[in-house]
Short mmCIF file of C-alpha atoms and ligand atoms in Angstrom, two decimals:
data_model
loop_
_atom_site.label_atom_id
_atom_site.label_comp_id
_atom_site.label_asym_id
_atom_site.label_seq_id
_atom_site.Cartn_x
_atom_site.Cartn_y
_atom_site.Cartn_z
CA MET R 1228 -12.95 -14.41 27.12
CA THR R 1229 -9.90 -14.32 29.37
CA THR R 1230 -9.21 -11.74 32.05
CA VAL R 1231 -5.61 -10.51 31.95
CA ALA R 1232 -3.62 -7.96 33.94
CA ALA R 1233 -2.62 -4.77 32.15
CA TYR R 1234 -1.35 -1.23 32.68
CA ALA R 1235 -3.81 1.38 31.50
CA ALA R 1236 -4.36 5.13 31.48
CA PRO R 1237 -7.90 5.54 32.90
CA ALA R 1238 -8.32 8.98 31.29
CA ALA R 1239 -6.40 11.43 29.08
CA LYS R 1240 -3.09 12.53 30.66
CA ALA R 1241 -3.76 10.38 33.76
CA PRO R 1242 -0.91 8.23 35.10
CA LEU R 1243 -1.03 4.59 34.05
CA GLU R 1244 -2.10 2.08 36.68
CA ARG R 1245 -2.55 -1.65 37.02
CA THR R 1246 -5.94 -2.98 35.97
CA THR R 1247 -7.49 -5.97 34.24
CA ILE R 1248 -8.94 -6.26 30.73
CA GLU R 1249 -10.79 -8.94 28.80
CA ARG R 1250 -9.22 -10.64 25.81
CA ARG R 1251 -11.54 -12.26 23.28
CA ALA R 1252 -11.79 -16.05 22.99
CA VAL R 1253 -9.27 -17.48 20.51
CA GLY R 1254 -11.08 -17.55 17.14
CA GLU R 1255 -10.38 -19.84 14.19
CA SER R 1256 -7.55 -17.73 12.73
CA ASP R 1257 -6.33 -16.25 16.03
CA VAL R 1258 -3.26 -16.90 18.11
CA LEU R 1259 -3.02 -16.27 21.84
CA ILE R 1260 0.32 -14.67 22.70
CA ASP R 1261 1.91 -14.64 26.14
CA ILE R 1262 3.49 -11.19 26.00
CA LYS R 1263 7.03 -11.19 27.38
CA PHE R 1264 8.16 -7.66 26.53
CA ALA R 1265 6.49 -4.43 25.39
CA GLY R 1266 8.43 -1.41 24.14
CA ILE R 1267 7.42 2.16 25.01
CA CYS R 1268 7.04 4.26 21.87
CA HIS R 1269 6.66 8.04 21.96
CA SER R 1270 3.38 7.44 20.10
CA ASP R 1271 2.06 5.80 23.29
CA ILE R 1272 2.62 9.09 25.10
CA HIS R 1273 1.10 11.24 22.32
CA GLN R 1274 -2.03 9.09 22.52
CA VAL R 1275 -2.31 8.92 26.33
CA HIS R 1276 -2.03 12.73 26.25
CA GLU R 1277 -4.65 12.96 23.46
CA GLY R 1278 -2.05 14.94 21.52
CA TRP R 1279 -3.32 13.57 18.21
CA GLY R 1280 -7.01 14.09 18.99
CA GLU R 1281 -9.71 12.37 20.97
CA ALA R 1282 -8.72 8.93 22.22
CA ILE R 1283 -10.42 5.89 23.76
CA PHE R 1284 -10.08 5.31 27.54
CA PRO R 1285 -9.18 3.31 29.47
CA MET R 1286 -6.17 2.95 27.16
CA VAL R 1287 -3.69 0.08 27.36
CA PRO R 1288 -0.87 1.35 25.13
CA GLY R 1289 1.88 -0.74 23.58
CA HIS R 1290 2.49 -1.67 19.96
CA GLU R 1291 5.94 -3.15 20.25
CA ILE R 1292 4.99 -6.61 21.42
CA ALA R 1293 7.23 -9.66 21.64
CA GLY R 1294 6.05 -12.94 23.12
CA VAL R 1295 5.40 -16.63 22.73
CA VAL R 1296 2.36 -18.32 21.19
CA SER R 1297 0.44 -20.26 23.85
CA GLN R 1298 -2.69 -21.30 21.91
CA VAL R 1299 -3.77 -21.36 18.26
CA GLY R 1300 -7.20 -21.39 16.62
CA SER R 1301 -8.32 -24.41 14.58
CA GLY R 1302 -7.63 -22.71 11.25
CA VAL R 1303 -4.18 -21.29 12.06
CA THR R 1304 -1.52 -22.41 9.59
CA LYS R 1305 1.45 -20.09 10.16
CA PHE R 1306 2.13 -20.50 13.88
CA ALA R 1307 2.29 -23.20 16.52
CA VAL R 1308 2.38 -23.19 20.31
CA GLY R 1309 5.86 -22.17 21.48
CA ASP R 1310 6.68 -19.94 18.49
CA ARG R 1311 8.42 -16.65 19.25
CA VAL R 1312 6.36 -13.87 17.69
CA GLY R 1313 5.80 -10.16 17.47
CA VAL R 1314 2.89 -7.77 16.96
CA GLY R 1315 3.33 -4.16 15.88
CA CYS R 1316 1.05 -1.17 15.39
CA MET R 1317 -1.88 -2.87 13.68
CA VAL R 1318 -3.96 -5.96 14.35
CA ASP R 1319 -6.31 -5.91 11.36
CA SER R 1320 -7.25 -4.17 8.11
CA CYS R 1321 -9.86 -4.75 5.40
CA ARG R 1322 -7.47 -7.11 3.54
CA GLU R 1323 -9.28 -6.42 0.25
CA CYS R 1324 -8.49 -2.88 -0.86
CA GLU R 1325 -5.78 -1.99 -3.34
CA ASN R 1326 -3.31 -1.11 -0.59
CA CYS R 1327 -3.97 -4.19 1.53
CA ARG R 1328 -3.52 -6.38 -1.55
CA LYS R 1329 -0.12 -4.75 -2.15
CA GLY R 1330 1.01 -5.54 1.40
CA LEU R 1331 0.53 -1.93 2.47
CA GLU R 1332 -1.99 -2.75 5.19
CA GLN R 1333 -0.88 0.33 7.13
CA TYR R 1334 -2.44 2.43 4.36
CA CYS R 1335 -5.68 0.37 4.19
CA LEU R 1336 -8.36 2.44 2.45
CA GLN R 1337 -10.86 1.44 5.16
CA GLY R 1338 -8.31 2.35 7.85
CA MET R 1339 -6.12 -0.18 9.59
CA VAL R 1340 -7.13 -1.32 13.08
CA GLY R 1341 -4.58 -0.03 15.56
CA THR R 1342 -3.24 -2.39 18.22
CA TYR R 1343 -4.76 -0.05 20.83
CA ASN R 1344 -6.83 3.14 20.92
CA ALA R 1345 -8.91 1.75 18.06
CA VAL R 1346 -12.11 -0.20 17.49
CA GLY R 1347 -11.71 -3.65 15.97
CA ARG R 1348 -13.83 -4.96 13.12
CA ASP R 1349 -15.86 -6.79 15.82
CA GLY R 1350 -16.82 -3.39 17.27
CA GLU R 1351 -14.76 -3.88 20.43
CA PRO R 1352 -11.99 -1.51 21.57
CA THR R 1353 -8.44 -2.78 21.10
CA TYR R 1354 -5.95 -2.93 23.97
CA GLY R 1355 -2.18 -2.96 23.48
CA GLY R 1356 0.93 -4.64 24.73
CA TYR R 1357 1.30 -3.37 28.31
CA SER R 1358 -0.50 -6.54 29.36
CA GLU R 1359 0.04 -10.24 29.99
CA LYS R 1360 -1.59 -11.70 26.90
CA VAL R 1361 -3.12 -10.66 23.58
CA VAL R 1362 -5.26 -12.42 20.97
CA VAL R 1363 -4.39 -11.48 17.37
CA ASP R 1364 -5.35 -12.80 13.94
CA GLU R 1365 -2.37 -14.79 12.62
CA ASN R 1366 -2.17 -12.59 9.53
CA PHE R 1367 -1.08 -9.67 11.72
CA VAL R 1368 1.54 -11.63 13.65
CA VAL R 1369 5.20 -11.92 12.60
CA ARG R 1370 7.91 -14.38 13.53
CA VAL R 1371 10.88 -13.28 15.64
CA PRO R 1372 13.93 -15.04 14.15
CA ASP R 1373 15.86 -17.37 16.47
CA GLY R 1374 18.95 -15.19 16.71
CA LEU R 1375 17.05 -12.21 18.13
CA PRO R 1376 16.35 -12.11 21.89
CA LEU R 1377 12.73 -11.10 22.53
CA ASP R 1378 13.55 -8.08 24.73
CA VAL R 1379 15.66 -6.30 22.10
CA ALA R 1380 13.33 -7.49 19.32
CA ALA R 1381 10.22 -5.86 20.82
CA PRO R 1382 11.11 -2.28 19.74
CA LEU R 1383 11.72 -3.47 16.18
CA LEU R 1384 7.95 -3.96 15.83
CA CYS R 1385 7.46 -0.19 15.63
CA ALA R 1386 10.76 1.70 15.83
CA GLY R 1387 12.48 -0.87 13.59
CA ILE R 1388 9.88 -1.08 10.82
CA THR R 1389 9.09 2.65 10.85
CA THR R 1390 12.70 3.43 9.97
CA TYR R 1391 13.47 0.36 7.84
CA SER R 1392 10.53 1.01 5.48
CA PRO R 1393 11.54 4.54 4.33
CA LEU R 1394 15.24 3.65 4.27
CA ARG R 1395 14.41 0.78 1.86
CA HIS R 1396 11.89 2.79 -0.15
CA TRP R 1397 14.30 5.70 -0.68
CA ASN R 1398 17.20 3.32 -1.40
CA ALA R 1399 19.56 3.93 1.49
CA GLY R 1400 22.71 2.00 0.65
CA PRO R 1401 26.31 2.26 -0.51
CA GLY R 1402 27.18 5.68 -1.92
CA LYS R 1403 24.20 7.36 -0.22
CA LYS R 1404 24.60 10.04 2.43
CA VAL R 1405 21.76 9.55 4.90
CA ALA R 1406 21.04 11.75 7.91
CA VAL R 1407 18.88 10.76 10.85
CA ILE R 1408 17.35 13.54 12.92
CA GLY R 1409 16.74 12.76 16.60
CA LEU R 1410 18.61 9.98 18.40
CA GLY R 1411 15.74 8.44 20.34
CA GLY R 1412 13.88 5.16 19.92
CA LEU R 1413 13.26 5.47 16.19
CA GLY R 1414 16.46 7.42 15.52
CA HIS R 1415 18.83 4.88 17.02
CA MET R 1416 17.19 2.11 14.98
CA ALA R 1417 17.47 4.25 11.84
CA VAL R 1418 21.20 4.66 12.48
CA LYS R 1419 21.77 0.93 12.96
CA ILE R 1420 19.67 -0.06 9.95
CA ALA R 1421 21.02 2.60 7.55
CA HIS R 1422 24.57 1.62 8.56
CA ALA R 1423 23.79 -2.07 7.94
CA MET R 1424 22.37 -1.14 4.53
CA GLY R 1425 25.76 0.37 3.70
CA ALA R 1426 24.88 4.08 3.73
CA GLU R 1427 27.12 6.84 5.09
CA VAL R 1428 25.20 7.92 8.18
CA THR R 1429 25.06 11.32 9.87
CA VAL R 1430 23.17 11.98 13.10
CA LEU R 1431 21.58 15.38 13.62
CA SER R 1432 20.80 15.67 17.32
CA GLN R 1433 19.90 18.68 19.44
CA SER R 1434 23.31 18.52 21.13
CA LEU R 1435 26.52 16.47 21.09
CA ARG R 1436 25.54 14.82 24.42
CA LYS R 1437 24.99 11.39 22.83
CA LYS R 1438 27.79 11.62 20.23
CA ASP R 1439 29.81 8.65 21.54
CA ASP R 1440 26.73 6.46 21.51
CA GLY R 1441 25.77 7.58 18.01
CA LEU R 1442 29.16 6.69 16.61
CA LYS R 1443 29.07 3.29 18.36
CA LEU R 1444 25.62 2.61 16.89
CA GLY R 1445 27.08 3.02 13.41
CA ALA R 1446 26.99 6.74 12.56
CA ASP R 1447 29.94 8.11 10.59
CA HIS R 1448 29.29 11.74 11.54
CA TYR R 1449 27.45 13.50 14.35
CA TYR R 1450 26.28 17.11 14.44
CA ALA R 1451 24.25 19.32 16.76
CA THR R 1452 21.29 21.15 15.23
CA SER R 1453 21.69 23.79 17.97
CA ASP R 1454 24.98 24.85 16.34
CA PRO R 1455 24.44 27.16 13.32
CA LYS R 1456 27.76 25.94 11.85
CA THR R 1457 26.15 22.52 11.27
CA PHE R 1458 23.86 24.10 8.67
CA GLU R 1459 26.77 25.86 6.93
CA GLU R 1460 28.95 22.75 6.83
CA LEU R 1461 26.30 20.28 5.65
CA ALA R 1462 24.42 22.57 3.21
CA GLY R 1463 23.55 20.72 -0.01
CA THR R 1464 25.36 17.47 0.93
CA LEU R 1465 22.75 14.86 1.86
CA ASP R 1466 20.81 12.41 -0.34
CA LEU R 1467 18.24 11.43 2.25
CA ILE R 1468 17.11 12.76 5.62
CA VAL R 1469 14.87 10.71 7.92
CA SER R 1470 13.35 12.89 10.62
CA THR R 1471 12.21 11.04 13.73
CA VAL R 1472 11.59 14.13 15.83
CA SER R 1473 8.48 14.18 18.00
CA ALA R 1474 8.18 18.00 18.01
CA PRO R 1475 7.85 20.57 15.19
CA MET R 1476 11.19 21.43 13.54
CA ASP R 1477 12.47 24.09 11.16
CA PHE R 1478 11.85 22.09 7.98
CA GLY R 1479 13.21 24.88 5.79
CA ALA R 1480 16.61 24.75 7.48
CA LEU R 1481 16.70 20.95 7.28
CA LEU R 1482 15.74 20.87 3.60
CA SER R 1483 18.72 23.17 2.88
CA LEU R 1484 20.97 20.22 3.78
CA LEU R 1485 19.73 18.13 0.84
CA LYS R 1486 21.48 17.79 -2.52
CA VAL R 1487 19.52 18.53 -5.69
CA ASP R 1488 16.85 15.78 -5.96
CA GLY R 1489 17.38 14.80 -2.33
CA ALA R 1490 14.48 13.69 -0.17
CA MET R 1491 13.49 14.34 3.41
CA VAL R 1492 11.14 11.76 4.87
CA ASN R 1493 9.31 12.60 8.04
CA VAL R 1494 8.30 9.81 10.39
CA GLY R 1495 8.00 11.94 13.55
CA ALA R 1496 4.41 12.70 14.53
CA PRO R 1497 4.38 16.06 16.34
CA GLU R 1498 1.15 17.23 17.91
CA GLU R 1499 1.31 20.65 16.21
CA PRO R 1500 1.43 21.52 12.49
CA VAL R 1501 4.65 22.65 10.81
CA ALA R 1502 5.03 25.67 8.53
CA PHE R 1503 7.93 26.22 6.16
CA ASN R 1504 8.78 28.21 3.06
CA LEU R 1505 8.13 26.24 -0.16
CA PHE R 1506 11.19 27.82 -1.77
CA SER R 1507 13.24 25.40 0.33
CA LEU R 1508 11.75 22.58 -1.79
CA MET R 1509 11.72 24.30 -5.17
CA LEU R 1510 15.32 25.43 -5.13
CA GLY R 1511 16.96 22.06 -5.65
CA ARG R 1512 13.97 19.98 -6.89
CA LYS R 1513 13.73 18.43 -3.43
CA SER R 1514 11.08 16.08 -2.08
CA LEU R 1515 9.41 16.10 1.29
CA ALA R 1516 7.61 12.88 2.15
CA GLY R 1517 6.11 11.00 5.05
CA SER R 1518 5.99 7.34 5.95
CA ALA R 1519 4.02 5.32 8.49
CA ILE R 1520 5.24 2.01 9.97
CA GLY R 1521 5.32 -0.73 7.27
CA GLY R 1522 3.21 -3.61 5.99
CA ILE R 1523 3.16 -7.06 7.56
CA ALA R 1524 5.38 -8.71 4.94
CA GLU R 1525 7.85 -5.83 5.15
CA THR R 1526 7.86 -6.10 8.95
CA GLN R 1527 8.89 -9.76 8.61
CA GLU R 1528 11.54 -8.75 6.06
CA MET R 1529 12.86 -6.15 8.55
CA LEU R 1530 13.04 -8.70 11.38
CA ASP R 1531 14.93 -11.13 9.14
CA PHE R 1532 17.28 -8.32 8.05
CA CYS R 1533 17.92 -7.35 11.69
CA ALA R 1534 18.60 -10.97 12.68
CA GLU R 1535 20.98 -11.38 9.76
CA HIS R 1536 22.88 -8.24 10.74
CA GLY R 1537 22.73 -8.85 14.51
CA ILE R 1538 20.61 -5.76 15.08
CA GLY R 1539 18.43 -5.34 18.15
CA ALA R 1540 17.36 -2.22 19.99
CA GLU R 1541 19.43 -0.70 22.80
CA ILE R 1542 17.03 -1.06 25.68
CA GLU R 1543 16.47 -0.15 29.29
CA LEU R 1544 14.34 -2.92 30.76
CA ILE R 1545 11.86 -1.62 33.34
CA ARG R 1546 9.25 -2.96 35.71
CA ALA R 1547 5.65 -2.10 34.84
CA GLU R 1548 5.28 0.29 37.78
CA GLN R 1549 8.10 2.42 36.33
CA VAL R 1550 6.09 3.23 33.21
CA ASN R 1551 5.02 6.74 34.28
CA GLU R 1552 8.59 7.65 35.18
CA ALA R 1553 9.73 6.26 31.81
CA TYR R 1554 7.19 8.51 30.04
CA GLU R 1555 8.69 11.56 31.80
CA ARG R 1556 12.16 10.54 30.70
CA VAL R 1557 11.09 10.03 27.06
CA LEU R 1558 9.52 13.51 27.09
CA ALA R 1559 12.83 14.90 28.37
CA SER R 1560 14.75 13.11 25.52
CA ASP R 1561 16.39 11.09 28.30
CA VAL R 1562 16.07 7.63 26.78
CA ARG R 1563 18.92 5.35 25.76
CA TYR R 1564 17.33 4.25 23.58
CA ARG R 1565 14.08 2.40 24.23
CA PHE R 1566 12.30 1.57 27.46
CA VAL R 1567 10.95 -1.96 27.40
CA ILE R 1568 8.50 -3.28 30.00
CA ASP R 1569 9.16 -6.73 31.40
CA THR R 1570 5.53 -7.85 31.35
CA ALA R 1571 6.19 -10.46 34.05
CA THR R 1572 6.10 -7.48 36.46
CA ILE R 1573 2.57 -6.35 35.53
P1 LIG L 2191 11.80 9.48 21.18
O1 LIG L 2191 12.46 8.23 21.64
O2 LIG L 2191 11.31 10.46 22.17
O3 LIG L 2191 12.82 10.19 20.15
C1 LIG L 2191 12.56 11.43 19.57
C2 LIG L 2191 13.87 12.21 19.51
O4 LIG L 2191 13.60 13.45 18.86
C3 LIG L 2191 14.45 12.58 20.84
O5 LIG L 2191 15.25 11.57 21.39
C4 LIG L 2191 15.27 13.80 20.50
O6 LIG L 2191 16.51 13.40 19.92
C5 LIG L 2191 14.47 14.46 19.38
N1 LIG L 2191 13.64 15.56 19.90
C6 LIG L 2191 12.70 15.51 20.86
N2 LIG L 2191 12.15 16.71 21.07
C7 LIG L 2191 12.77 17.55 20.23
C8 LIG L 2191 12.64 18.95 19.96
N3 LIG L 2191 11.77 19.71 20.63
N4 LIG L 2191 13.44 19.47 19.03
C9 LIG L 2191 14.32 18.72 18.36
N5 LIG L 2191 14.48 17.39 18.57
C10 LIG L 2191 13.71 16.83 19.49
O7 LIG L 2191 10.53 9.15 20.28
P2 LIG L 2191 10.30 7.92 19.27
O8 LIG L 2191 9.58 6.85 19.97
O9 LIG L 2191 11.55 7.65 18.54
O10 LIG L 2191 9.23 8.58 18.27
C11 LIG L 2191 9.57 9.74 17.53
C12 LIG L 2191 8.36 10.29 16.83
O11 LIG L 2191 7.96 9.39 15.80
C13 LIG L 2191 7.14 10.46 17.73
O12 LIG L 2191 6.46 11.65 17.36
C14 LIG L 2191 6.31 9.25 17.41
O13 LIG L 2191 4.94 9.43 17.65
C15 LIG L 2191 6.57 9.11 15.93
N6 LIG L 2191 6.34 7.78 15.38
C16 LIG L 2191 5.88 7.72 14.10
C17 LIG L 2191 5.71 6.48 13.49
C18 LIG L 2191 5.29 6.39 12.07
O14 LIG L 2191 4.75 5.36 11.68
N7 LIG L 2191 5.54 7.40 11.28
C19 LIG L 2191 5.98 5.31 14.22
C20 LIG L 2191 6.46 5.43 15.51
C21 LIG L 2191 6.65 6.66 16.08
P3 LIG L 2191 17.89 14.17 20.27
O15 LIG L 2191 17.99 14.13 21.77
O16 LIG L 2191 18.90 13.35 19.58
O17 LIG L 2191 17.77 15.55 19.71
ZN1 LIG L 2192 5.35 3.30 17.79
ZN1 LIG L 2193 -7.57 -2.42 3.12
#
């Protein structure tokens, strides 16, 4: 066991503070990672606030981890000391069920093991990336390609894969009109990735406040959902909508923007349920779907795609003691576009 410094919430809704945690000894198939950067995902805040249900405390959040391998177990074959690597939202799964075998570990029938706020298969609680080091089985570690700096790569491990996976699955590409709802951490990655895939990209934000940024990130069009004219102008025009919004939305109104056979995929994880009229799906043979992160192989594919297209996150690098202030700013939609903790400051 190694004692490492970390930032943790001692109880639900409590501010995060510096503490120490134990990391397990490096097992045969484990790698020890010196964490360099950890992104702040809105999911960290939902969980610290117990917005999704009862959680495990103390909680060390962080599932957008980028770092360097500093030790490998005797059976490790994929990584060596000095490799630049990433860890996302999961650190284990059963590896045997139908979904795991298909590379869909995030949908493991036994339940994937979350990077934090979960109990590992060894019965111990997991602690996330707001810390100096982490020990992870090599099968749940991905390689950060050389061209990608680690600080802007960190948010790809959740925000990147969570948007890449549905954009790929629903065939975003040339000739497709894709809208992204919410220009936050996930949303700005969705814009960059959908643009790189060749789609025509529209941002639907609460206001036009971030319009210049959205267009620079690769959007072709930018509309405010607070303006009723947006819904008149875009009615029936979109092939695919990816909603990244962290709060309940008027799904009926958003579905009205789809073409016949269009699909809206929700990746936002609001704390409250959403109600909408099913006629908004029936009239136009529309689909409403959800998607959670992506499998390990697909996460590697996404990182390679981002490196090839020169895509990293737009980040605001912060010191660890600024984490509580950063949470407040994320809750106020005041993030451009991902806070990343420099873990050297923990
Ligand atoms: P974020 O940076 O806070 O971005 C969310 C954006 O949604 C905001 O920037 C804002 O965009 C918009 N928004 C916020 N409150 C709103 C409201 N009341 N009404 C309308 N729009 C609102 O959060 P994030 O880190 O991107 O995460 C977004 C959501 O995805 C969270 O719920 C998170 O838990 C979830 N998530 C899911 C997965 C998955 O696997 N499915 C993975 C990661 C995260 P504008 O200012 O442009 O309106
Ligand atoms: Zn996340
Ligand atoms: Zn499984």
